[in-house]
Coordinates of C-alpha atoms in Angstrom, one line a residue:
M1 CA -11.9 -3.9 -11.6
P2 CA -13.4 -2.8 -8.2
L3 CA -10.1 -1.0 -7.6
N4 CA -10.1 0.7 -11.0
I5 CA -13.7 1.8 -10.6
S6 CA -12.9 3.4 -7.2
Y7 CA -10.1 5.3 -8.9
V8 CA -12.4 7.1 -11.3
P9 CA -14.2 9.6 -9.0
I10 CA -11.1 10.2 -6.9
G11 CA -8.9 10.6 -10.0
I12 CA -11.4 13.1 -11.5
A13 CA -11.4 15.1 -8.3
C14 CA -7.7 15.0 -8.2
G15 CA -7.5 16.3 -11.8
I16 CA -9.9 19.1 -11.0
L17 CA -7.8 20.1 -8.0
L18 CA -4.6 20.0 -10.0
H19 CA -6.2 22.2 -12.7
A20 CA -7.1 24.7 -10.0
A21 CA -3.5 24.6 -8.8
G22 CA -2.3 25.6 -12.3
F23 CA -1.5 22.3 -13.9
N24 CA -2.5 21.9 -17.6
T25 CA -3.7 18.6 -19.0
L26 CA -0.3 17.5 -20.1
L27 CA 1.3 18.2 -16.7
T28 CA -1.6 16.4 -15.0
A29 CA -1.0 13.3 -17.1
L30 CA 2.7 13.5 -16.4
V31 CA 2.5 13.8 -12.7
S32 CA -0.1 11.0 -12.6
L33 CA 2.3 8.7 -14.5
V34 CA 5.4 9.7 -12.5
V35 CA 4.1 10.1 -9.0
F36 CA 1.0 7.7 -9.2
S37 CA -0.1 8.4 -5.6
G38 CA -3.4 10.1 -4.9
G39 CA -2.3 11.3 -1.5
A40 CA 0.9 12.8 -2.9
Q41 CA -1.0 14.5 -5.9
F42 CA -3.6 16.0 -3.6
L43 CA -0.8 17.2 -1.3
I44 CA 1.0 18.8 -4.3
A45 CA -2.1 20.6 -5.5
S46 CA -3.0 21.8 -2.0
M47 CA 0.4 23.1 -1.2
L48 CA 0.7 24.9 -4.6
T49 CA -2.6 26.6 -4.1
I50 CA -1.2 28.3 -0.9
N51 CA 2.1 29.1 -2.6
S52 CA 4.3 26.8 -0.5
P53 CA 8.0 26.8 -1.4
L54 CA 9.1 24.0 -3.7
L55 CA 11.6 22.6 -1.1
S56 CA 8.8 22.3 1.5
I57 CA 6.7 20.4 -1.0
V58 CA 9.6 18.0 -1.8
I59 CA 10.3 17.4 1.9
M60 CA 6.6 16.7 2.6
L61 CA 6.4 14.3 -0.3
F62 CA 9.5 12.5 0.8
F63 CA 8.1 11.7 4.3
L64 CA 4.6 11.0 2.9
E65 CA 5.9 8.5 0.4
L66 CA 8.6 7.0 2.7
R67 CA 6.1 4.2 3.5
Y68 CA 6.8 2.7 0.1
A69 CA 10.2 1.6 1.3
L70 CA 8.4 -0.6 3.8
L71 CA 5.7 -1.8 1.3
G72 CA 8.3 -2.6 -1.3
S73 CA 10.5 -4.6 1.1
S74 CA 7.5 -6.7 2.3
I75 CA 6.4 -7.6 -1.2
S76 CA 10.0 -8.1 -2.6
K77 CA 10.1 -11.7 -1.2
Y78 CA 7.5 -12.6 -3.9
L79 CA 9.7 -11.2 -6.6
Q80 CA 12.7 -13.4 -6.0
G81 CA 14.3 -14.6 -9.2
K82 CA 13.0 -11.7 -11.3
S83 CA 15.4 -9.5 -13.2
F84 CA 16.6 -6.2 -12.0
W85 CA 14.7 -4.2 -14.6
F86 CA 11.5 -6.2 -13.8
T87 CA 11.8 -5.1 -10.2
V88 CA 12.5 -1.5 -11.2
V89 CA 9.4 -1.4 -13.4
F90 CA 7.4 -3.1 -10.7
A91 CA 8.5 -0.5 -8.1
L92 CA 7.8 2.5 -10.3
S93 CA 4.1 1.5 -10.7
L94 CA 3.6 0.4 -7.1
N95 CA 1.1 2.2 -4.9
D96 CA -1.0 1.6 -1.7
E97 CA -4.0 0.0 -3.4
T98 CA -2.1 -2.2 -5.9
Y99 CA 0.2 -3.3 -3.1
A100 CA -2.8 -4.4 -1.0
V101 CA -4.4 -6.4 -3.8
N102 CA -1.1 -7.9 -5.1
Y103 CA 0.2 -8.9 -1.6
L104 CA -3.1 -10.6 -0.9
K105 CA -3.1 -12.5 -4.1
L106 CA 0.6 -13.4 -4.0
S107 CA 0.2 -14.7 -0.4
T108 CA -3.0 -16.7 -1.0
D109 CA -3.1 -17.8 -4.6
K110 CA -0.3 -20.1 -5.8
K111 CA -1.3 -19.6 -9.5
F112 CA -0.9 -15.8 -9.2
T113 CA 2.5 -14.7 -10.6
P114 CA 4.6 -11.5 -10.4
E115 CA 3.7 -10.9 -14.0
D116 CA 0.0 -10.9 -13.0
A117 CA 0.8 -8.4 -10.2
L118 CA 2.6 -6.1 -12.7
Q119 CA -0.4 -6.2 -15.0
I120 CA -2.7 -5.1 -12.2
E121 CA -0.3 -2.2 -11.4
H122 CA -0.4 -1.1 -15.1
Y123 CA -4.1 -1.3 -15.4
A124 CA -4.5 0.8 -12.3
L125 CA -1.9 3.3 -13.5
V126 CA -3.7 3.7 -16.9
V127 CA -7.2 4.1 -15.3
W128 CA -5.9 6.6 -12.7
T129 CA -4.1 8.7 -15.3
I130 CA -7.1 8.8 -17.6
S131 CA -9.3 9.8 -14.7
T132 CA -7.1 12.7 -13.7
V133 CA -6.9 13.9 -17.3
I134 CA -10.7 13.9 -17.5
G135 CA -10.8 15.9 -14.3
S136 CA -8.3 18.3 -15.7
L137 CA -10.4 18.8 -18.9
V138 CA -13.6 19.5 -17.0
G139 CA -11.9 21.4 -14.2
S140 CA -12.6 24.8 -15.7
S141 CA -16.4 24.2 -15.9
I142 CA -17.2 21.9 -12.9
S143 CA -16.5 22.3 -9.2
I144 CA -17.1 19.6 -6.6
N145 CA -17.1 19.4 -2.9
L146 CA -13.7 17.8 -2.1
T147 CA -14.9 16.7 1.4
V148 CA -16.6 13.8 -0.4
V149 CA -13.2 12.7 -1.7
H150 CA -11.8 12.4 1.8
F151 CA -14.6 10.0 2.7
A152 CA -14.0 8.0 -0.5
L153 CA -10.2 7.7 0.3
T154 CA -11.0 6.7 3.9
A155 CA -13.5 4.0 2.7
L156 CA -10.9 2.7 0.2
F157 CA -8.2 2.3 2.9
I158 CA -10.7 0.6 5.3
Y159 CA -11.5 -1.9 2.6
M160 CA -7.8 -2.6 2.2
V161 CA -7.4 -3.2 5.9
V162 CA -10.3 -5.6 6.0
M163 CA -8.8 -7.6 3.2
Q164 CA -5.7 -8.2 5.3
M165 CA -7.6 -9.7 8.2
K166 CA -6.6 -13.3 7.6
S167 CA -5.2 -14.1 11.0
L168 CA -5.5 -13.0 14.6
L169 CA -1.9 -11.7 14.5
K170 CA -2.8 -9.3 11.6
V171 CA -5.8 -8.0 13.5
L172 CA -3.7 -7.3 16.6
I173 CA -1.0 -5.6 14.6
I174 CA -3.6 -3.4 12.9
L175 CA -5.0 -2.4 16.3
L176 CA -1.5 -1.8 17.5
T177 CA -0.7 0.4 14.5
I178 CA -3.8 2.5 15.0
G179 CA -2.9 3.1 18.7
L180 CA 0.7 3.9 17.9
A181 CA -0.4 6.2 15.1
I182 CA -2.6 8.2 17.4
V183 CA 0.1 8.5 20.0
F184 CA 2.9 9.5 17.6
M185 CA 0.7 11.9 15.6
L186 CA -0.1 13.7 18.8
L187 CA 3.5 13.8 20.0
M188 CA 5.2 14.6 16.7
K189 CA 2.3 16.7 15.2
S190 CA 3.2 15.6 11.7
T191 CA 2.6 12.7 9.3
L192 CA 6.1 11.5 10.3
G193 CA 4.3 9.9 13.2
L194 CA 2.5 7.6 10.8
V195 CA 5.9 6.4 9.5
V196 CA 7.3 5.8 13.0
S197 CA 4.1 3.9 14.2
T198 CA 4.1 1.8 11.0
L199 CA 7.7 0.8 11.4
L200 CA 7.4 0.0 15.1
A201 CA 4.2 -2.1 14.6
S202 CA 5.8 -3.9 11.6
F203 CA 8.9 -4.9 13.7
V204 CA 6.6 -6.2 16.5
G205 CA 4.6 -8.2 13.9
F206 CA 7.8 -9.5 12.3
F207 CA 9.3 -10.8 15.6
I208 CA 6.0 -12.4 16.7
E209 CA 5.6 -14.1 13.3
S210 CA 9.2 -15.3 13.4
W211 CA 8.7 -16.8 16.8
I212 CA 5.4 -18.5 15.7
R213 CA 7.1 -19.9 12.6
S214 CA 10.0 -21.4 14.6
H215 CA 7.7 -22.9 17.3
Y216 CA 4.7 -23.8 15.1
K217 CA 5.7 -27.4 14.5
R218 CA 6.1 -28.0 18.2
Y219 CA 2.9 -26.3 19.3
K220 CA 0.8 -26.7 16.1
K221 CA -2.0 -28.5 18.1
N222 CA -2.5 -25.4 20.1
R223 CA -5.7 -23.8 18.9
L224 CA -4.7 -20.3 20.1
L225 CA -1.4 -20.5 18.2
R226 CA -3.2 -21.6 15.0
L227 CA -5.2 -18.4 15.1
F228 CA -2.0 -16.4 14.8
K229 CA -0.8 -18.5 11.9
N230 CA -1.1 -17.0 8.4
P231 CA -3.6 -19.4 6.7
A232 CA -1.9 -18.8 3.3
G233 CA 1.6 -19.4 4.6
T234 CA 4.7 -17.5 3.6
P235 CA 7.3 -18.1 0.9
Q236 CA 9.5 -19.8 3.6
D237 CA 6.6 -22.0 4.6
K238 CA 5.9 -23.1 1.1
F239 CA 9.6 -23.8 0.6
E240 CA 9.8 -26.0 3.7
E241 CA 6.6 -27.9 2.6
E242 CA 8.2 -28.6 -0.8
T243 CA 11.5 -29.8 0.7
E244 CA 9.7 -32.1 3.1

């Protein structure tokens, strides 16, 4: 519910912006259902208002949404055993916010199932679509300062980062990602720098976590090492506990 509530003002603002870019109510609902990404929809509206070529919009969307390959691969380990079509439906309704909520629940709550995660995605999709449709309907009579929306999006992502701070390793990887993002954004002068920095930081975190997992039993009395350990464990940790 907190996630859905946060979608309402952002979705309304997105609907107003899409209306200003020439989308009617039906197209606004369609793009919300198919794309389901606030950042992508804001980008579409912004680039259409300055008459950008369709190819440029598609290329920008591709690089902007490329992060979902990384998000999808990280959460896929919790969908093992599910059918192909379940995975397809899950992937189609995945976005940044639902990923953060579902990954947190899947990694910390043993009673939380992939079906619950899919339900959260669909609730969020419905609320987001309704909000953008409302924004489209009132877009012709109401104008808002979209600067406020940028602060709302920033606050939402900060909240998602805070939710992930469950171990020292995650805190360090978050800081590493921020540093790399600044460097590569300055070097590459495009959002592709965010993709590169995320991939590099993720690989670093993966190798460190793999080393900790392989040496944890030997050094588990080490207090410093315990700070790096994921308190919720991983699917592999849970499997090893059950086999023991």
